[in-house]
PDB file of C-alpha atoms in Angstrom:
ATOM      1  CA  MET O   1     -54.582 -25.497 -15.185  1.00  0.00           C
ATOM      2  CA  PHE O   2     -58.124 -26.815 -15.369  1.00  0.00           C
ATOM      3  CA  LEU O   3     -60.732 -25.750 -17.913  1.00  0.00           C
ATOM      4  CA  SER O   4     -64.259 -26.907 -17.265  1.00  0.00           C
ATOM      5  CA  MET O   5     -66.163 -28.381 -20.198  1.00  0.00           C
ATOM      6  CA  THR O   6     -69.288 -26.672 -18.862  1.00  0.00           C
ATOM      7  CA  GLY O   7     -69.759 -23.046 -19.788  1.00  0.00           C
ATOM      8  CA  PHE O   8     -71.890 -20.372 -21.416  1.00  0.00           C
ATOM      9  CA  GLY O   9     -70.905 -17.379 -23.516  1.00  0.00           C
ATOM     10  CA  ARG O  10     -72.929 -14.601 -25.133  1.00  0.00           C
ATOM     11  CA  ALA O  11     -71.991 -11.715 -27.401  1.00  0.00           C
ATOM     12  CA  SER O  12     -74.016  -9.168 -29.386  1.00  0.00           C
ATOM     13  CA  ARG O  13     -73.342  -6.556 -32.042  1.00  0.00           C
ATOM     14  CA  GLU O  14     -75.613  -3.777 -33.271  1.00  0.00           C
ATOM     15  CA  PHE O  15     -75.727  -2.750 -36.919  1.00  0.00           C
ATOM     16  CA  PRO O  16     -77.947  -0.457 -38.989  1.00  0.00           C
ATOM     17  CA  TRP O  17     -79.835  -3.508 -40.206  1.00  0.00           C
ATOM     18  CA  GLY O  18     -80.368  -5.070 -36.747  1.00  0.00           C
ATOM     19  CA  THR O  19     -78.800  -6.739 -33.721  1.00  0.00           C
ATOM     20  CA  VAL O  20     -76.913 -10.038 -33.935  1.00  0.00           C
ATOM     21  CA  THR O  21     -76.619 -12.243 -30.836  1.00  0.00           C
ATOM     22  CA  PHE O  22     -74.507 -15.373 -30.540  1.00  0.00           C
ATOM     23  CA  GLU O  23     -74.890 -17.786 -27.601  1.00  0.00           C
ATOM     24  CA  ALA O  24     -72.502 -20.700 -27.046  1.00  0.00           C
ATOM     25  CA  VAL O  25     -73.218 -23.514 -24.568  1.00  0.00           C
ATOM     26  CA  SER O  26     -70.699 -26.213 -23.700  1.00  0.00           C
ATOM     27  CA  VAL O  27     -71.292 -29.403 -21.688  1.00  0.00           C
ATOM     28  CA  ASN O  28     -69.412 -32.645 -20.980  1.00  0.00           C
ATOM     29  CA  HIS O  29     -68.482 -34.875 -23.879  1.00  0.00           C
ATOM     30  CA  ARG O  30     -65.729 -37.388 -24.435  1.00  0.00           C
ATOM     31  CA  TYR O  31     -64.790 -35.848 -27.773  1.00  0.00           C
ATOM     32  CA  GLN O  32     -65.460 -32.603 -29.646  1.00  0.00           C
ATOM     33  CA  ASP O  33     -69.070 -32.309 -30.823  1.00  0.00           C
ATOM     34  CA  ILE O  34     -70.077 -28.985 -32.401  1.00  0.00           C
ATOM     35  CA  SER O  35     -73.446 -27.956 -33.802  1.00  0.00           C
ATOM     36  CA  VAL O  36     -74.621 -24.582 -35.072  1.00  0.00           C
ATOM     37  CA  ARG O  37     -78.170 -23.245 -35.359  1.00  0.00           C
ATOM     38  CA  LEU O  38     -78.570 -20.169 -37.564  1.00  0.00           C
ATOM     39  CA  PRO O  39     -81.381 -18.044 -39.007  1.00  0.00           C
ATOM     40  CA  LYS O  40     -82.104 -18.925 -42.627  1.00  0.00           C
ATOM     41  CA  GLU O  41     -80.678 -15.579 -43.825  1.00  0.00           C
ATOM     42  CA  ILE O  42     -77.143 -16.578 -42.766  1.00  0.00           C
ATOM     43  CA  HIS O  43     -77.430 -20.337 -43.070  1.00  0.00           C
ATOM     44  CA  SER O  44     -74.620 -20.348 -45.643  1.00  0.00           C
ATOM     45  CA  LEU O  45     -72.201 -19.436 -42.829  1.00  0.00           C
ATOM     46  CA  GLU O  46     -72.751 -22.703 -40.926  1.00  0.00           C
ATOM     47  CA  SER O  47     -69.612 -24.466 -42.203  1.00  0.00           C
ATOM     48  CA  ALA O  48     -67.408 -21.432 -41.597  1.00  0.00           C
ATOM     49  CA  LEU O  49     -68.769 -20.948 -38.070  1.00  0.00           C
ATOM     50  CA  THR O  50     -68.304 -24.640 -37.265  1.00  0.00           C
ATOM     51  CA  ALA O  51     -64.711 -24.573 -38.509  1.00  0.00           C
ATOM     52  CA  SER O  52     -64.001 -21.452 -36.460  1.00  0.00           C
ATOM     53  CA  LEU O  53     -65.377 -23.046 -33.284  1.00  0.00           C
ATOM     54  CA  ARG O  54     -63.443 -26.237 -33.964  1.00  0.00           C
ATOM     55  CA  SER O  55     -60.188 -24.280 -34.088  1.00  0.00           C
ATOM     56  CA  LEU O  56     -60.929 -22.274 -30.930  1.00  0.00           C
ATOM     57  CA  LEU O  57     -62.271 -25.039 -28.660  1.00  0.00           C
ATOM     58  CA  ARG O  58     -60.873 -28.476 -27.866  1.00  0.00           C
ATOM     59  CA  ARG O  59     -63.335 -30.850 -26.207  1.00  0.00           C
ATOM     60  CA  GLY O  60     -66.969 -30.902 -25.169  1.00  0.00           C
ATOM     61  CA  LYS O  61     -70.451 -30.783 -26.658  1.00  0.00           C
ATOM     62  CA  ILE O  62     -70.720 -27.216 -27.965  1.00  0.00           C
ATOM     63  CA  ARG O  63     -73.898 -25.603 -29.285  1.00  0.00           C
ATOM     64  CA  LEU O  64     -73.852 -22.207 -31.007  1.00  0.00           C
ATOM     65  CA  ILE O  65     -77.167 -20.412 -31.504  1.00  0.00           C
ATOM     66  CA  ALA O  66     -77.403 -17.221 -33.549  1.00  0.00           C
ATOM     67  CA  GLU O  67     -80.318 -14.789 -33.557  1.00  0.00           C
ATOM     68  CA  ILE O  68     -80.886 -11.647 -35.604  1.00  0.00           C
ATOM     69  CA  ASP O  69     -83.321  -8.960 -34.517  1.00  0.00           C
ATOM     70  CA  TRP O  70     -83.885  -7.125 -37.779  1.00  0.00           C
ATOM     71  CA  ALA O  71     -84.400  -3.373 -37.789  1.00  0.00           C
ATOM     72  CA  ALA O  72     -87.871  -2.280 -38.839  1.00  0.00           C
ATOM     73  CA  ASP O  73     -86.572  -0.507 -41.957  1.00  0.00           C
ATOM     74  CA  PHE O  74     -84.995  -3.722 -43.217  1.00  0.00           C
ATOM     75  CA  LYS O  75     -87.993  -6.027 -43.129  1.00  0.00           C
ATOM     76  CA  THR O  76     -91.532  -5.999 -44.394  1.00  0.00           C
ATOM     77  CA  ALA O  77     -94.466  -8.209 -43.558  1.00  0.00           C
ATOM     78  CA  ARG O  78     -95.435 -10.872 -46.077  1.00  0.00           C
ATOM     79  CA  ILE O  79     -99.138 -11.556 -46.298  1.00  0.00           C
ATOM     80  CA  ASP O  80    -100.416 -14.807 -47.737  1.00  0.00           C
ATOM     81  CA  THR O  81    -103.421 -13.496 -49.671  1.00  0.00           C
ATOM     82  CA  CYS O  82    -104.757 -16.973 -50.449  1.00  0.00           C
ATOM     83  CA  ALA O  83    -104.817 -17.900 -46.738  1.00  0.00           C
ATOM     84  CA  LEU O  84    -106.361 -14.534 -45.848  1.00  0.00           C
ATOM     85  CA  ARG O  85    -109.084 -14.883 -48.509  1.00  0.00           C
ATOM     86  CA  SER O  86    -109.858 -18.428 -47.371  1.00  0.00           C
ATOM     87  CA  TYR O  87    -110.239 -17.307 -43.727  1.00  0.00           C
ATOM     88  CA  TYR O  88    -112.357 -14.316 -44.728  1.00  0.00           C
ATOM     89  CA  ASP O  89    -114.728 -16.262 -47.011  1.00  0.00           C
ATOM     90  CA  ARG O  90    -115.312 -18.956 -44.421  1.00  0.00           C
ATOM     91  CA  ILE O  91    -115.871 -16.453 -41.608  1.00  0.00           C
ATOM     92  CA  GLN O  92    -118.342 -14.494 -43.765  1.00  0.00           C
ATOM     93  CA  GLU O  93    -120.291 -17.687 -44.462  1.00  0.00           C
ATOM     94  CA  VAL O  94    -120.530 -18.488 -40.752  1.00  0.00           C
ATOM     95  CA  ALA O  95    -121.403 -14.873 -39.920  1.00  0.00           C
ATOM     96  CA  ALA O  96    -124.286 -14.969 -42.374  1.00  0.00           C
ATOM     97  CA  GLU O  97    -125.537 -18.252 -40.894  1.00  0.00           C
ATOM     98  CA  VAL O  98    -125.592 -16.945 -37.318  1.00  0.00           C
ATOM     99  CA  ASN O  99    -126.470 -13.366 -38.254  1.00  0.00           C
ATOM    100  CA  ALA O 100    -123.202 -11.979 -36.799  1.00  0.00           C
ATOM    101  CA  PRO O 101    -121.498  -8.677 -37.697  1.00  0.00           C
ATOM    102  CA  GLN O 102    -119.115  -8.546 -40.655  1.00  0.00           C
ATOM    103  CA  THR O 103    -115.433  -9.155 -39.844  1.00  0.00           C
ATOM    104  CA  GLU O 104    -112.702  -6.632 -40.674  1.00  0.00           C
ATOM    105  CA  LEU O 105    -109.736  -7.966 -42.640  1.00  0.00           C
ATOM    106  CA  THR O 106    -107.214  -6.506 -40.171  1.00  0.00           C
ATOM    107  CA  ALA O 107    -108.609  -8.775 -37.457  1.00  0.00           C
ATOM    108  CA  LEU O 108    -107.483 -11.802 -39.470  1.00  0.00           C
ATOM    109  CA  LEU O 109    -103.811 -10.852 -39.840  1.00  0.00           C
ATOM    110  CA  ASN O 110    -102.770 -12.697 -36.668  1.00  0.00           C
ATOM    111  CA  LEU O 111    -104.265 -16.008 -37.755  1.00  0.00           C
ATOM    112  CA  PRO O 112    -101.729 -18.807 -38.485  1.00  0.00           C
ATOM    113  CA  GLY O 113    -100.319 -18.710 -41.992  1.00  0.00           C
ATOM    114  CA  VAL O 114    -101.568 -15.223 -42.841  1.00  0.00           C
ATOM    115  CA  CYS O 115     -98.804 -12.909 -41.687  1.00  0.00           C
ATOM    116  CA  ASP O 116     -96.270 -14.923 -39.708  1.00  0.00           C
ATOM    117  CA  SER O 117     -93.093 -14.509 -41.746  1.00  0.00           C
ATOM    118  CA  MET O 118     -90.889 -11.588 -42.729  1.00  0.00           C
ATOM    119  CA  ARG O 119     -89.154 -10.654 -45.946  1.00  0.00           C
ATOM    120  CA  LEU O 120     -85.844  -8.824 -45.771  1.00  0.00           C
ATOM    121  CA  ARG O 121     -85.308  -5.729 -47.803  1.00  0.00           C
ATOM    122  CA  GLU O 122     -83.775  -6.385 -51.201  1.00  0.00           C
ATOM    123  CA  GLY O 123     -79.970  -6.248 -51.212  1.00  0.00           C
ATOM    124  CA  ILE O 124     -79.531  -6.890 -47.471  1.00  0.00           C
ATOM    125  CA  SER O 125     -77.593 -10.136 -48.101  1.00  0.00           C
ATOM    126  CA  GLY O 126     -74.626  -8.153 -49.358  1.00  0.00           C
ATOM    127  CA  GLU O 127     -74.411  -6.312 -46.043  1.00  0.00           C
ATOM    128  CA  LEU O 128     -74.296  -9.545 -44.027  1.00  0.00           C
ATOM    129  CA  GLY O 129     -71.071 -10.825 -45.528  1.00  0.00           C
ATOM    130  CA  GLU O 130     -70.132 -14.165 -47.019  1.00  0.00           C
ATOM    131  CA  PRO O 131     -68.225 -17.217 -45.665  1.00  0.00           C
ATOM    132  CA  ALA O 132     -65.068 -15.761 -47.207  1.00  0.00           C
ATOM    133  CA  GLU O 133     -65.201 -13.006 -44.578  1.00  0.00           C
ATOM    134  CA  PHE O 134     -63.783 -15.520 -42.056  1.00  0.00           C
ATOM    135  CA  ALA O 135     -60.466 -15.389 -43.869  1.00  0.00           C
ATOM    136  CA  LYS O 136     -60.193 -11.677 -43.199  1.00  0.00           C
ATOM    137  CA  SER O 137     -58.891 -10.330 -39.897  1.00  0.00           C
ATOM    138  CA  GLY O 138     -61.630  -8.355 -38.208  1.00  0.00           C
ATOM    139  CA  GLY O 139     -64.458  -9.798 -40.276  1.00  0.00           C
ATOM    140  CA  LEU O 140     -67.962  -9.305 -38.821  1.00  0.00           C
ATOM    141  CA  TRP O 141     -68.713 -12.964 -38.057  1.00  0.00           C
ATOM    142  CA  LYS O 142     -65.179 -13.900 -37.056  1.00  0.00           C
ATOM    143  CA  ASP O 143     -65.058 -11.106 -34.468  1.00  0.00           C
ATOM    144  CA  LEU O 144     -68.464 -12.040 -33.109  1.00  0.00           C
ATOM    145  CA  VAL O 145     -67.524 -15.726 -32.786  1.00  0.00           C
ATOM    146  CA  CYS O 146     -64.280 -14.773 -31.020  1.00  0.00           C
ATOM    147  CA  ASP O 147     -66.167 -12.520 -28.572  1.00  0.00           C
ATOM    148  CA  THR O 148     -68.631 -15.335 -27.844  1.00  0.00           C
ATOM    149  CA  VAL O 149     -65.854 -17.873 -27.315  1.00  0.00           C
ATOM    150  CA  ASP O 150     -63.984 -15.403 -25.062  1.00  0.00           C
ATOM    151  CA  ALA O 151     -67.076 -15.139 -22.850  1.00  0.00           C
ATOM    152  CA  LEU O 152     -67.455 -18.919 -22.885  1.00  0.00           C
ATOM    153  CA  MET O 153     -63.787 -19.448 -21.991  1.00  0.00           C
ATOM    154  CA  GLU O 154     -64.011 -16.987 -19.103  1.00  0.00           C
ATOM    155  CA  MET O 155     -66.727 -19.100 -17.514  1.00  0.00           C
ATOM    156  CA  LYS O 156     -64.841 -22.321 -18.308  1.00  0.00           C
ATOM    157  CA  ARG O 157     -61.729 -20.939 -16.579  1.00  0.00           C
ATOM    158  CA  SER O 158     -63.745 -19.823 -13.553  1.00  0.00           C
ATOM    159  CA  GLU O 159     -65.422 -23.221 -13.231  1.00  0.00           C
ATOM    160  CA  GLY O 160     -62.077 -24.925 -13.827  1.00  0.00           C
ATOM    161  CA  GLU O 161     -60.472 -23.105 -10.882  1.00  0.00           C
ATOM    162  CA  LYS O 162     -63.256 -24.352  -8.626  1.00  0.00           C
ATOM    163  CA  LEU O 163     -62.821 -27.907  -9.916  1.00  0.00           C
ATOM    164  CA  GLN O 164     -59.068 -27.753  -9.347  1.00  0.00           C
ATOM    165  CA  ALA O 165     -59.535 -26.595  -5.750  1.00  0.00           C
ATOM    166  CA  VAL O 166     -61.873 -29.534  -5.031  1.00  0.00           C
ATOM    167  CA  VAL O 167     -59.539 -32.037  -6.720  1.00  0.00           C
ATOM    168  CA  GLU O 168     -56.536 -30.690  -4.800  1.00  0.00           C
ATOM    169  CA  GLU O 169     -58.237 -31.408  -1.468  1.00  0.00           C
ATOM    170  CA  ASP O 170     -58.996 -34.990  -2.512  1.00  0.00           C
ATOM    171  CA  LEU O 171     -55.456 -35.373  -3.838  1.00  0.00           C
ATOM    172  CA  LYS O 172     -54.053 -34.347  -0.452  1.00  0.00           C
ATOM    173  CA  GLU O 173     -56.274 -36.960   1.177  1.00  0.00           C
ATOM    174  CA  LEU O 174     -55.023 -39.590  -1.287  1.00  0.00           C
ATOM    175  CA  GLU O 175     -51.419 -38.695  -0.433  1.00  0.00           C
ATOM    176  CA  ARG O 176     -52.219 -39.061   3.260  1.00  0.00           C
ATOM    177  CA  LEU O 177     -53.784 -42.471   2.628  1.00  0.00           C
ATOM    178  CA  THR O 178     -50.775 -43.560   0.560  1.00  0.00           C
ATOM    179  CA  GLY O 179     -48.473 -42.725   3.476  1.00  0.00           C
ATOM    180  CA  ALA O 180     -50.783 -44.509   5.915  1.00  0.00           C
ATOM    181  CA  LEU O 181     -50.889 -47.594   3.655  1.00  0.00           C
ATOM    182  CA  SER O 182     -47.109 -47.665   3.500  1.00  0.00           C
ATOM    183  CA  GLU O 183     -46.812 -47.465   7.294  1.00  0.00           C
ATOM    184  CA  ARG O 184     -49.448 -50.128   7.818  1.00  0.00           C
ATOM    185  CA  TRP O 185     -47.799 -52.431   5.279  1.00  0.00           C
ATOM    186  CA  ASN O 186     -44.421 -52.194   7.036  1.00  0.00           C
ATOM    187  CA  SER O 187     -45.926 -53.447  10.272  1.00  0.00           C
ATOM    188  CA  ALA O 188     -48.546 -55.805   8.795  1.00  0.00           C
ATOM    189  CA  SER O 189     -46.036 -57.588   6.532  1.00  0.00           C
ATOM    190  CA  SER O 190     -43.748 -58.419   9.469  1.00  0.00           C
ATOM    191  CA  GLU O 191     -46.709 -59.692  11.492  1.00  0.00           C
ATOM    192  CA  ALA O 192     -47.996 -61.770   8.553  1.00  0.00           C
ATOM    193  CA  LEU O 193     -44.615 -63.368   7.851  1.00  0.00           C
ATOM    194  CA  SER O 194     -44.065 -64.204  11.519  1.00  0.00           C
ATOM    195  CA  ALA O 195     -47.534 -65.742  11.781  1.00  0.00           C
ATOM    196  CA  LEU O 196     -46.966 -67.758   8.602  1.00  0.00           C
ATOM    197  CA  GLY O 197     -43.665 -69.158   9.923  1.00  0.00           C
ATOM    198  CA  SER O 198     -45.368 -70.178  13.174  1.00  0.00           C
ATOM    199  CA  ARG O 199     -48.199 -71.952  11.339  1.00  0.00           C
ATOM    200  CA  ILE O 200     -45.768 -73.894   9.158  1.00  0.00           C
ATOM    201  CA  GLU O 201     -43.764 -75.041  12.157  1.00  0.00           C
ATOM    202  CA  LYS O 202     -46.927 -76.164  13.991  1.00  0.00           C
ATOM    203  CA  VAL O 203     -48.027 -78.215  10.981  1.00  0.00           C
ATOM    204  CA  MET O 204     -44.594 -79.805  10.684  1.00  0.00           C
ATOM    205  CA  GLU O 205     -44.544 -80.679  14.397  1.00  0.00           C
ATOM    206  CA  ARG O 206     -48.083 -82.045  14.378  1.00  0.00           C
ATOM    207  CA  PHE O 207     -47.334 -84.509  11.628  1.00  0.00           C
ATOM    208  CA  ALA O 208     -43.821 -85.231  12.923  1.00  0.00           C
ATOM    209  CA  LEU O 209     -42.214 -83.979   9.744  1.00  0.00           C
ATOM    210  CA  GLU O 210     -38.576 -83.097   9.544  1.00  0.00           C
ATOM    211  CA  ILE O 211     -38.164 -79.340   9.641  1.00  0.00           C
ATOM    212  CA  ASP O 212     -35.887 -77.892   7.013  1.00  0.00           C
ATOM    213  CA  ARG O 213     -35.601 -74.299   8.114  1.00  0.00           C
ATOM    214  CA  ASN O 214     -33.828 -73.250   4.921  1.00  0.00           C
ATOM    215  CA  ARG O 215     -36.727 -74.614   2.871  1.00  0.00           C
ATOM    216  CA  ILE O 216     -39.217 -72.861   5.147  1.00  0.00           C
ATOM    217  CA  ALA O 217     -37.351 -69.589   4.760  1.00  0.00           C
ATOM    218  CA  GLN O 218     -37.343 -70.028   0.991  1.00  0.00           C
ATOM    219  CA  GLU O 219     -41.104 -70.656   0.838  1.00  0.00           C
ATOM    220  CA  ILE O 220     -41.819 -67.702   3.092  1.00  0.00           C
ATOM    221  CA  SER O 221     -39.638 -65.522   0.867  1.00  0.00           C
ATOM    222  CA  LEU O 222     -41.594 -66.580  -2.227  1.00  0.00           C
ATOM    223  CA  LEU O 223     -44.896 -65.862  -0.525  1.00  0.00           C
ATOM    224  CA  ALA O 224     -43.590 -62.527   0.693  1.00  0.00           C
ATOM    225  CA  ASP O 225     -42.876 -61.501  -2.899  1.00  0.00           C
ATOM    226  CA  LYS O 226     -46.479 -62.264  -3.833  1.00  0.00           C
ATOM    227  CA  TRP O 227     -47.779 -60.221  -0.903  1.00  0.00           C
ATOM    228  CA  ASP O 228     -45.384 -57.324  -1.295  1.00  0.00           C
ATOM    229  CA  VAL O 229     -47.135 -54.037  -2.258  1.00  0.00           C
ATOM    230  CA  SER O 230     -44.131 -51.739  -2.030  1.00  0.00           C
ATOM    231  CA  GLU O 231     -43.947 -51.454  -5.836  1.00  0.00           C
ATOM    232  CA  GLU O 232     -47.618 -50.525  -6.070  1.00  0.00           C
ATOM    233  CA  LEU O 233     -47.178 -47.921  -3.340  1.00  0.00           C
ATOM    234  CA  ALA O 234     -44.179 -46.434  -5.152  1.00  0.00           C
ATOM    235  CA  ARG O 235     -46.046 -46.301  -8.472  1.00  0.00           C
ATOM    236  CA  LEU O 236     -49.098 -44.730  -6.805  1.00  0.00           C
ATOM    237  CA  ALA O 237     -46.914 -41.997  -5.297  1.00  0.00           C
ATOM    238  CA  GLY O 238     -45.343 -41.447  -8.730  1.00  0.00           C
ATOM    239  CA  HIS O 239     -48.770 -41.161 -10.377  1.00  0.00           C
ATOM    240  CA  ILE O 240     -49.848 -38.566  -7.807  1.00  0.00           C
ATOM    241  CA  ALA O 241     -46.724 -36.493  -8.515  1.00  0.00           C
ATOM    242  CA  LYS O 242     -47.362 -36.741 -12.274  1.00  0.00           C
ATOM    243  CA  PHE O 243     -51.001 -35.781 -11.763  1.00  0.00           C
ATOM    244  CA  ARG O 244     -49.933 -32.582 -10.001  1.00  0.00           C
ATOM    245  CA  GLU O 245     -47.398 -31.815 -12.728  1.00  0.00           C
ATOM    246  CA  ILE O 246     -50.022 -32.079 -15.483  1.00  0.00           C
ATOM    247  CA  ALA O 247     -52.673 -30.226 -13.466  1.00  0.00           C
ATOM    248  CA  SER O 248     -50.329 -27.267 -12.913  1.00  0.00           C
ATOM    249  CA  GLY O 249     -49.350 -27.047 -16.596  1.00  0.00           C
ATOM    250  CA  ARG O 250     -50.363 -24.286 -18.975  1.00  0.00           C
ATOM    251  CA  GLU O 251     -52.817 -26.494 -20.873  1.00  0.00           C
ATOM    252  CA  SER O 252     -55.920 -28.252 -19.607  1.00  0.00           C
ATOM    253  CA  GLU O 253     -55.296 -31.999 -20.032  1.00  0.00           C
ATOM    254  CA  GLY O 254     -58.454 -33.700 -18.808  1.00  0.00           C
ATOM    255  CA  ARG O 255     -57.976 -36.870 -20.851  1.00  0.00           C
ATOM    256  CA  LYS O 256     -54.439 -37.424 -19.565  1.00  0.00           C
ATOM    257  CA  LEU O 257     -55.611 -36.919 -15.993  1.00  0.00           C
ATOM    258  CA  ASP O 258     -58.473 -39.357 -16.551  1.00  0.00           C
ATOM    259  CA  PHE O 259     -55.949 -41.958 -17.757  1.00  0.00           C
ATOM    260  CA  LEU O 260     -53.793 -41.380 -14.665  1.00  0.00           C
ATOM    261  CA  ILE O 261     -56.828 -41.923 -12.423  1.00  0.00           C
ATOM    262  CA  GLN O 262     -57.346 -45.304 -14.113  1.00  0.00           C
ATOM    263  CA  GLU O 263     -53.716 -46.215 -13.426  1.00  0.00           C
ATOM    264  CA  MET O 264     -54.034 -45.178  -9.772  1.00  0.00           C
ATOM    265  CA  ASN O 265     -57.156 -47.300  -9.417  1.00  0.00           C
ATOM    266  CA  ARG O 266     -55.292 -50.266 -10.862  1.00  0.00           C
ATOM    267  CA  GLU O 267     -52.502 -49.933  -8.290  1.00  0.00           C
ATOM    268  CA  VAL O 268     -54.947 -49.558  -5.411  1.00  0.00           C
ATOM    269  CA  ASN O 269     -56.997 -52.581  -6.526  1.00  0.00           C
ATOM    270  CA  THR O 270     -53.840 -54.684  -6.808  1.00  0.00           C
ATOM    271  CA  MET O 271     -52.813 -53.754  -3.257  1.00  0.00           C
ATOM    272  CA  GLY O 272     -56.241 -54.697  -1.968  1.00  0.00           C
ATOM    273  CA  SER O 273     -56.059 -58.126  -3.599  1.00  0.00           C
ATOM    274  CA  LYS O 274     -52.570 -58.915  -2.267  1.00  0.00           C
ATOM    275  CA  THR O 275     -53.153 -58.599   1.440  1.00  0.00           C
ATOM    276  CA  GLY O 276     -55.704 -59.892   3.904  1.00  0.00           C
ATOM    277  CA  ASP O 277     -54.951 -57.389   6.659  1.00  0.00           C
ATOM    278  CA  ALA O 278     -58.314 -55.867   7.663  1.00  0.00           C
ATOM    279  CA  GLU O 279     -56.992 -52.395   8.504  1.00  0.00           C
ATOM    280  CA  PHE O 280     -54.967 -52.233   5.286  1.00  0.00           C
ATOM    281  CA  ARG O 281     -57.942 -53.313   3.182  1.00  0.00           C
ATOM    282  CA  TRP O 282     -60.154 -50.700   4.823  1.00  0.00           C
ATOM    283  CA  MET O 283     -57.642 -47.989   3.928  1.00  0.00           C
ATOM    284  CA  VAL O 284     -57.693 -49.334   0.354  1.00  0.00           C
ATOM    285  CA  VAL O 285     -61.468 -48.819   0.308  1.00  0.00           C
ATOM    286  CA  GLU O 286     -60.981 -45.217   1.466  1.00  0.00           C
ATOM    287  CA  ALA O 287     -58.365 -44.654  -1.250  1.00  0.00           C
ATOM    288  CA  LYS O 288     -60.737 -46.015  -3.905  1.00  0.00           C
ATOM    289  CA  SER O 289     -63.493 -43.736  -2.659  1.00  0.00           C
ATOM    290  CA  CYS O 290     -61.126 -40.779  -2.840  1.00  0.00           C
ATOM    291  CA  LEU O 291     -60.098 -41.683  -6.393  1.00  0.00           C
ATOM    292  CA  GLU O 292     -63.736 -41.967  -7.440  1.00  0.00           C
ATOM    293  CA  ARG O 293     -64.409 -38.428  -6.197  1.00  0.00           C
ATOM    294  CA  ILE O 294     -61.423 -37.155  -8.184  1.00  0.00           C
ATOM    295  CA  ARG O 295     -62.536 -39.079 -11.272  1.00  0.00           C
ATOM    296  CA  GLU O 296     -66.011 -37.527 -11.131  1.00  0.00           C
ATOM    297  CA  GLN O 297     -64.455 -34.049 -11.151  1.00  0.00           C
ATOM    298  CA  ILE O 298     -61.950 -34.869 -13.893  1.00  0.00           C
ATOM    299  CA  GLN O 299     -64.799 -36.016 -16.157  1.00  0.00           C
ATOM    300  CA  ASN O 300     -65.721 -32.316 -16.455  1.00  0.00           C
ATOM    301  CA  VAL O 301     -62.196 -31.108 -17.273  1.00  0.00           C
ATOM    302  CA  GLU O 302     -61.405 -30.221 -20.874  1.00  0.00           C
TER     303      GLU O 302
END
């Protein structure tokens, strides 16, 4: 199966003291990279949340963002009286200079630094739980993380199915090209060997050299071994079969598939360097293009 490394998950819970929302975003990454952004009231849970995500997810760049919308009864406004007094005194001075009306204090509450932070009700921290809650089955934060990851995984599975369908089409094309390369090699190798024998005989006749047909046959045989791509074709077919086996497994194995793509590319490049047949080399180019399309998709597989 394929799991995409790209996904998004969101989960919320409502409590008497407010609503908690977790959002998890995952994108491509070679390794596992996890970061957590939390409100200051639950910042102590960062290590526990990171460890929980690390155990639930395998690969990708994962970002978890938590937000708490506190209930009105559990928060009170905090007014910075020094900032308010400073604003008021300065505004009164200017008002006197320009003969403007007096300013009400309530009009100054929205100014920066006056009333832009909240203070939670005393004792609320005990209701939020501690990092130790992760060790308990059904703990508040553990359940919420699991719900968020479940939503994330659902999208990753959905995207993975789409990726697998695209890769399967390119894999079928690669199999077709492998068969076509094998057929072309069977005919091209015979033509190349026959042409080589003719050229050798012409050179020998031109310079009136004694023709040792056994020696000619031996040299042609040695050259044929250097040109032969049957082993590369066999290994490429084997890699394709292994690719399908891994792709249909129960686990998503993006890194293994990426390694197999590299091996396939190596076989295809070797075949292209061994023969000078124009049609064969053009089919090699098509195979490399097909492998590149597969590789681009596999880069997003967990």
